PDB file of C-alpha atoms in Angstrom:
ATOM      1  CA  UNK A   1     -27.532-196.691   7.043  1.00 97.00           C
ATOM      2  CA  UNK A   2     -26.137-196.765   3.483  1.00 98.00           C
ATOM      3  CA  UNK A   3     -27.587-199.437   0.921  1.00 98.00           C
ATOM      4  CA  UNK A   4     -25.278-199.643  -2.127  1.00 98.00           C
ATOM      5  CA  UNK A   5     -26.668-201.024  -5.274  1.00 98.00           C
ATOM      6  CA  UNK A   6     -24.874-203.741  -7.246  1.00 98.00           C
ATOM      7  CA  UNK A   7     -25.463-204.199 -10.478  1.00 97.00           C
ATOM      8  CA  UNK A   8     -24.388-205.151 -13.883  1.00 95.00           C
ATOM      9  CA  UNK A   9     -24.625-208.303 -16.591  1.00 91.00           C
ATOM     10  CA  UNK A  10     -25.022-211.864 -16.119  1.00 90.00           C
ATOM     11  CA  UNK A  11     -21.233-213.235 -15.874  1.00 92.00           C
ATOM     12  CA  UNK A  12     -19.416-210.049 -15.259  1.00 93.00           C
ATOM     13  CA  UNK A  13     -18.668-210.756 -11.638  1.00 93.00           C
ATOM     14  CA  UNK A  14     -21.144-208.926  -9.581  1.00 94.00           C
ATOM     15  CA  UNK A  15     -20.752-212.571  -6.807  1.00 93.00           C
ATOM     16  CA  UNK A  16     -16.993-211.531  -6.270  1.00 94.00           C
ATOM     17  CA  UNK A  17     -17.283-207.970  -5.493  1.00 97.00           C
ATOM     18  CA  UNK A  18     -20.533-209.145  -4.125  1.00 97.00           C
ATOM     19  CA  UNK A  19     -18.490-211.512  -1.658  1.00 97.00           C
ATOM     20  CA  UNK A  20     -15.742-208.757  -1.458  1.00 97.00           C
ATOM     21  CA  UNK A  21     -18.659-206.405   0.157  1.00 98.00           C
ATOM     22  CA  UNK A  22     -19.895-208.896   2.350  1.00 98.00           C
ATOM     23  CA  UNK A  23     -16.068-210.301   3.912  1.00 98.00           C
ATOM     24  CA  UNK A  24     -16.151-206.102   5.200  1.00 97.00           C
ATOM     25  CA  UNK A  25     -19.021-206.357   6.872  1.00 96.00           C
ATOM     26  CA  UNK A  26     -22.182-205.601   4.405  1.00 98.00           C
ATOM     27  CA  UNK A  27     -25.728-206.987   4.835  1.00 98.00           C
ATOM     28  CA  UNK A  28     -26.793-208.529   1.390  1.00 98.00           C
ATOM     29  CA  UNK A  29     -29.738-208.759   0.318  1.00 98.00           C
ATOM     30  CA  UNK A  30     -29.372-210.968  -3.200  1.00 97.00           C
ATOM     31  CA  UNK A  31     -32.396-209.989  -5.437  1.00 96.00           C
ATOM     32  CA  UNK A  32     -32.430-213.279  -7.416  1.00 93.00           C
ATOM     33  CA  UNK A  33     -32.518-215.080  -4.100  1.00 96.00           C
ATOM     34  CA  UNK A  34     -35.633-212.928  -3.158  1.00 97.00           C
ATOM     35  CA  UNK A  35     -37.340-213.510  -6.895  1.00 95.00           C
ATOM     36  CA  UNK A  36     -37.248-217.141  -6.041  1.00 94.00           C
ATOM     37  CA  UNK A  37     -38.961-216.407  -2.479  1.00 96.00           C
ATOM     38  CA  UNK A  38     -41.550-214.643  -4.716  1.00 96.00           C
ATOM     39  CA  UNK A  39     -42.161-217.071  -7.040  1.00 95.00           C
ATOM     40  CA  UNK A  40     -42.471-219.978  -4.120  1.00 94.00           C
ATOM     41  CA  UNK A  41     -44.830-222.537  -4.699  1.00 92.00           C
ATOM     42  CA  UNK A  42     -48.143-221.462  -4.467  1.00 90.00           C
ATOM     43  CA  UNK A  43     -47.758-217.760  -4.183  1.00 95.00           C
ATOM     44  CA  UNK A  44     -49.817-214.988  -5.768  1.00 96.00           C
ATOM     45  CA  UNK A  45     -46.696-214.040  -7.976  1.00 96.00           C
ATOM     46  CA  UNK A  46     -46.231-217.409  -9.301  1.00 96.00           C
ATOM     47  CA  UNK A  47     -50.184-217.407  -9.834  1.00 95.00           C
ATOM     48  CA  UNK A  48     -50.561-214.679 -11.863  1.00 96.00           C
ATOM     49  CA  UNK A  49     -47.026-215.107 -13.562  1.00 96.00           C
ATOM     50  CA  UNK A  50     -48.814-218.346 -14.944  1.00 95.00           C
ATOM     51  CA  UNK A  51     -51.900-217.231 -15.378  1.00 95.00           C
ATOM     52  CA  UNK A  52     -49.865-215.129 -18.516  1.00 96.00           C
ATOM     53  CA  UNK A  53     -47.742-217.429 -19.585  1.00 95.00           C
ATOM     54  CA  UNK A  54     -49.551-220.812 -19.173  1.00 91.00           C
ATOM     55  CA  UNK A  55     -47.837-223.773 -17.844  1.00 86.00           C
ATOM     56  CA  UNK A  56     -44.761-222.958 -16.323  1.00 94.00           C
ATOM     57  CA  UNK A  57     -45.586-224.711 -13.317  1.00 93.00           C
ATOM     58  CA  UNK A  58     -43.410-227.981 -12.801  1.00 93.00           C
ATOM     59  CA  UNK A  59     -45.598-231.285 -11.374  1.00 91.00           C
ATOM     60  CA  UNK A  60     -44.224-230.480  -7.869  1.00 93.00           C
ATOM     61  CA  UNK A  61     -46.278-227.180  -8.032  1.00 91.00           C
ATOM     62  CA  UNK A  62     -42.863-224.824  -8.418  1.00 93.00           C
ATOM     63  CA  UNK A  63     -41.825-222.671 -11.180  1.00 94.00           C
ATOM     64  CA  UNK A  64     -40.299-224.501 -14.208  1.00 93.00           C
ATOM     65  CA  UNK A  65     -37.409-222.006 -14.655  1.00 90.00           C
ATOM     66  CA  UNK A  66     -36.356-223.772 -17.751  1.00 87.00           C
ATOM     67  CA  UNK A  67     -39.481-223.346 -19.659  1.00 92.00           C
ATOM     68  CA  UNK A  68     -40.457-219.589 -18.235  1.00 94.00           C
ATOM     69  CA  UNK A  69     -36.756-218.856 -19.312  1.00 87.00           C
ATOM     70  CA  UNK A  70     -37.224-220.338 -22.792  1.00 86.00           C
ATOM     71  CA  UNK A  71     -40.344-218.214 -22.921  1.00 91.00           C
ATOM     72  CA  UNK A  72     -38.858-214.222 -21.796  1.00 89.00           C
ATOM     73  CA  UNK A  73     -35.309-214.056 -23.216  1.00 78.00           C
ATOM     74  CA  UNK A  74     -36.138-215.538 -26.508  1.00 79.00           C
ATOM     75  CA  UNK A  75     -39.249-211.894 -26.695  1.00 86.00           C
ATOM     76  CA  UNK A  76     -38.368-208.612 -25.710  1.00 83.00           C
ATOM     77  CA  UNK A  77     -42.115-207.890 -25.067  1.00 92.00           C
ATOM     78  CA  UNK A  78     -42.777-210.967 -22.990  1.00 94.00           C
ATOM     79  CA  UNK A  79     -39.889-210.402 -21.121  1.00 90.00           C
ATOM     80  CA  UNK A  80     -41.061-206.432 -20.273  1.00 92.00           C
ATOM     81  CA  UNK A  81     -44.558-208.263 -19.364  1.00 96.00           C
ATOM     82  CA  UNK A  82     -42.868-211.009 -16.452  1.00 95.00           C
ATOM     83  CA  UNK A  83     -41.122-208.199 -15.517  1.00 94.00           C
ATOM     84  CA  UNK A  84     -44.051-205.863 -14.861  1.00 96.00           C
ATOM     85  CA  UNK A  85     -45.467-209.009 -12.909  1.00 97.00           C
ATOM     86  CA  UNK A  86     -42.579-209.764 -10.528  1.00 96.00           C
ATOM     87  CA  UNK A  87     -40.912-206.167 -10.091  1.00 96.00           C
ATOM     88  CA  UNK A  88     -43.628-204.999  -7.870  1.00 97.00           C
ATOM     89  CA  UNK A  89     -43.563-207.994  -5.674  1.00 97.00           C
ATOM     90  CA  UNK A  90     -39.423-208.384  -5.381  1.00 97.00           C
ATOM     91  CA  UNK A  91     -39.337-204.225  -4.452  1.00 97.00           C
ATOM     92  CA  UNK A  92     -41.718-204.997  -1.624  1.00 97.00           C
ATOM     93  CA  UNK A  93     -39.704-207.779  -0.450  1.00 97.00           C
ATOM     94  CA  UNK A  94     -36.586-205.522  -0.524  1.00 98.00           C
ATOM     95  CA  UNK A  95     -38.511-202.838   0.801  1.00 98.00           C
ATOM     96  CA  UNK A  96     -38.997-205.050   3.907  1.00 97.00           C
ATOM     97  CA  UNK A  97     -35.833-206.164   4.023  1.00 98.00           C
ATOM     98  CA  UNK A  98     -34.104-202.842   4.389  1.00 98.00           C
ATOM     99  CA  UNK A  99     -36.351-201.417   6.608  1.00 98.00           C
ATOM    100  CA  UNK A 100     -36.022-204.278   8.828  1.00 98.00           C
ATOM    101  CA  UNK A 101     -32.150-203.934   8.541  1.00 98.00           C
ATOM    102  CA  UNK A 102     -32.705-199.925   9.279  1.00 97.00           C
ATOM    103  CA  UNK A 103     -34.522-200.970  12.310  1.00 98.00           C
ATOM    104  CA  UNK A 104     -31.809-203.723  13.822  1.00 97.00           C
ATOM    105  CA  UNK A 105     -29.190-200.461  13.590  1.00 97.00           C
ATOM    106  CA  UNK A 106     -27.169-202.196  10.613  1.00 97.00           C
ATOM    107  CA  UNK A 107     -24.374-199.256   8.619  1.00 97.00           C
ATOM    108  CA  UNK A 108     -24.222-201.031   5.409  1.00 98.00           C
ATOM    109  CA  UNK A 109     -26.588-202.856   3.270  1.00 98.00           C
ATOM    110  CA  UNK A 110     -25.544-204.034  -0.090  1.00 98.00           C
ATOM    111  CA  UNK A 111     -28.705-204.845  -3.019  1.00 98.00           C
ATOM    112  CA  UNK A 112     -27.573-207.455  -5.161  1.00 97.00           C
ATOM    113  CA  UNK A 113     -29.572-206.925  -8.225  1.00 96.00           C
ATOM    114  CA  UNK A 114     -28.771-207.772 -11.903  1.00 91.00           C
ATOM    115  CA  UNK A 115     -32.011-205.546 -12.576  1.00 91.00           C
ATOM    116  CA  UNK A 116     -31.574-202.916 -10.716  1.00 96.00           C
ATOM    117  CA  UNK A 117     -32.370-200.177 -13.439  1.00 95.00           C
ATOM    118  CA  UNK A 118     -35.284-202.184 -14.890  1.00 90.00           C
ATOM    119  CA  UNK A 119     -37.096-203.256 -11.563  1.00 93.00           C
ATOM    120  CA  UNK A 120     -36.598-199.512 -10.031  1.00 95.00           C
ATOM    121  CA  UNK A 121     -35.098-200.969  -7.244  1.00 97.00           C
ATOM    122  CA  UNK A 122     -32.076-198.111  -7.537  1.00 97.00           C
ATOM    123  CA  UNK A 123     -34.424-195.124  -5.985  1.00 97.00           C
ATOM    124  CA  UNK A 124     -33.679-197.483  -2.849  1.00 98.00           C
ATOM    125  CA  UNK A 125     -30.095-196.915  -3.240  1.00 98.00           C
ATOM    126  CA  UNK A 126     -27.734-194.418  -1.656  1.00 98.00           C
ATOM    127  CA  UNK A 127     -24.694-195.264  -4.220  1.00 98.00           C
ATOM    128  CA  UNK A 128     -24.824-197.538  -7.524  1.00 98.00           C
ATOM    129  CA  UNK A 129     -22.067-200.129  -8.171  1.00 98.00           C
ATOM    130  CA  UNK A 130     -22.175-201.520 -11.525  1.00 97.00           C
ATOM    131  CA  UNK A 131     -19.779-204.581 -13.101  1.00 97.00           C
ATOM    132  CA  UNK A 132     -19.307-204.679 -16.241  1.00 95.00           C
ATOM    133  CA  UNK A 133     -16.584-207.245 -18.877  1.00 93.00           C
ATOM    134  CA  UNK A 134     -16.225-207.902 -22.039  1.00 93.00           C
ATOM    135  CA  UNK A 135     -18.955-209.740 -23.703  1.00 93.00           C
ATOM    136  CA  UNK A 136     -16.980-212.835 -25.126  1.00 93.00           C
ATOM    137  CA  UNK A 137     -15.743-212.803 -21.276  1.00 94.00           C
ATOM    138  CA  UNK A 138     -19.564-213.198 -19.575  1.00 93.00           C
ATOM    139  CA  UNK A 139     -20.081-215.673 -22.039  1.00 93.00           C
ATOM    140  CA  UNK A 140     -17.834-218.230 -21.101  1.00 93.00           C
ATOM    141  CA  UNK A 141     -18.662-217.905 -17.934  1.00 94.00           C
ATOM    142  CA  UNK A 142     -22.266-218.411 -18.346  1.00 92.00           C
ATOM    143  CA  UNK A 143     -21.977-221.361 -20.202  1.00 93.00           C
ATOM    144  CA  UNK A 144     -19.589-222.694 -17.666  1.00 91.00           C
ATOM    145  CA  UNK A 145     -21.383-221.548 -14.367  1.00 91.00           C
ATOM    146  CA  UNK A 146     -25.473-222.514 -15.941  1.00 89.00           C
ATOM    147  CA  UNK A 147     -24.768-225.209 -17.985  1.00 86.00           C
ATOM    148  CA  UNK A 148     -27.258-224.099 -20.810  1.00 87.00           C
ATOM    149  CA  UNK A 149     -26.396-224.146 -24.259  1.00 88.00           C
ATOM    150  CA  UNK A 150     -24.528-220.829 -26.511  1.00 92.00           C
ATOM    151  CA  UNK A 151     -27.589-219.991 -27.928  1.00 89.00           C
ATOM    152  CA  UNK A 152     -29.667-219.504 -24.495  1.00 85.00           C
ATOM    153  CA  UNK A 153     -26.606-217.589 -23.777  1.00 89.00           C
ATOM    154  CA  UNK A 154     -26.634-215.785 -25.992  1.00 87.00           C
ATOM    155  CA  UNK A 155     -30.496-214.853 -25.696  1.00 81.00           C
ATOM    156  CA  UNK A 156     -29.830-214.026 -22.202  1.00 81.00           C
ATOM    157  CA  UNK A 157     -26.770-211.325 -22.751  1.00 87.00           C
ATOM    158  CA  UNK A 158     -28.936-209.911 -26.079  1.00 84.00           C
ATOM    159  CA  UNK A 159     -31.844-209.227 -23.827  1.00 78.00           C
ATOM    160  CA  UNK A 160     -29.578-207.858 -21.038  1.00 84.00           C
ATOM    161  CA  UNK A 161     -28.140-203.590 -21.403  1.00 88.00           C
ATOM    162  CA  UNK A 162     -25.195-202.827 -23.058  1.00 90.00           C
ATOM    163  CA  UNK A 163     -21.591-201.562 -20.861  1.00 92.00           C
ATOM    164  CA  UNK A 164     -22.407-198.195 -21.842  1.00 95.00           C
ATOM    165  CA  UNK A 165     -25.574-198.289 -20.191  1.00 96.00           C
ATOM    166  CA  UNK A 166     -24.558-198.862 -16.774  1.00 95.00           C
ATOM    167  CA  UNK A 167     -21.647-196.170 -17.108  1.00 95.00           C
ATOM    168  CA  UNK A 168     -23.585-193.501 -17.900  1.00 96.00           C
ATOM    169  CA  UNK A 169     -26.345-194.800 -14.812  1.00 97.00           C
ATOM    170  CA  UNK A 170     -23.768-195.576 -11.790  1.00 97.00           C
ATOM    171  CA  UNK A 171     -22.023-193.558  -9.151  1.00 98.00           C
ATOM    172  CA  UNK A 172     -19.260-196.466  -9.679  1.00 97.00           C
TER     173      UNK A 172
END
């Protein structure tokens, strides 16, 4: 079996070649879609996520994105800290995942993952695919696709690595 790693920034276009992967017959396994899972209501990852960053936890007991957001990509160093919280938990998942595709006999898994780098999650990886665009490009498309305003945009792509970055770390 051969997991590929897709990476790259927010609005560069990972969900087409993402889609492109999966219309020829890859597995995905979407990261943010298992960070979610791991931040569920009630879960230990959620738990100790607030227990750092006090209440990010909406009324119906699920993870105020919103305000967590607000919180991580505005600090560098809080940002590293959620991240050091959730990583472990979202590799395990994956770790699962795979092993469970391994066992059904699948050829070609394909790791969604806008941190791929950061979480680790590339020593799972046979081959690294990263997307990359111009900046002014990723913006627009943010704005358009999350409906948040330029300047949480903007905190998002400042926080995020630079082109060269993923050049000098990919197979592709």
């Amino acid at each position: 079996m051969i997991v590929v790693g897709l990476t790259g920034q927010s609005g560069a276009g990972k969900t087409t070649v993402c889609n492109t992967f999966e219309k020829n017959g890859f597995v995905i396994i979407n990261a943010d879609i298992v960070a979610r899972e791991v931040m569920s209501r009630d879960s230990e990852c959620l738990k100790k996520t607030s227990e750092v960053f006090g209440n990010i936890i909406s009324e119906d007991g699920t993870l105020d994105r919103q305000k967590l957001a607000g919180i991580v990509f505005n600090d560098s160093d809080k940002l590293k800290i959620y991240e050091n919280i959730i990583f472990p938990y979202i590799i395990s998942s994956i770790k699962d995942r795979i092993n469970g595709y391994r066992e059904n006999k699948e050829d070609y898994v394909l790791l969604d993952a806008p941190t791929l780098f950061e979480s680790g999650a590339d020593s799972l990886c046979d081959i690294i695919i990263s997307v990359i665009t111009d900046r002014n490009i990723r913006l627009e498309r943010i704005l358009r696709r999350d409906g948040i305003t330029p300047d949480q945009a903007e905190s998002r792509l400042n926080s995020q690595q630079e082109d060269d970055f993923y050049i000098e770390n990919s197979d592709y």
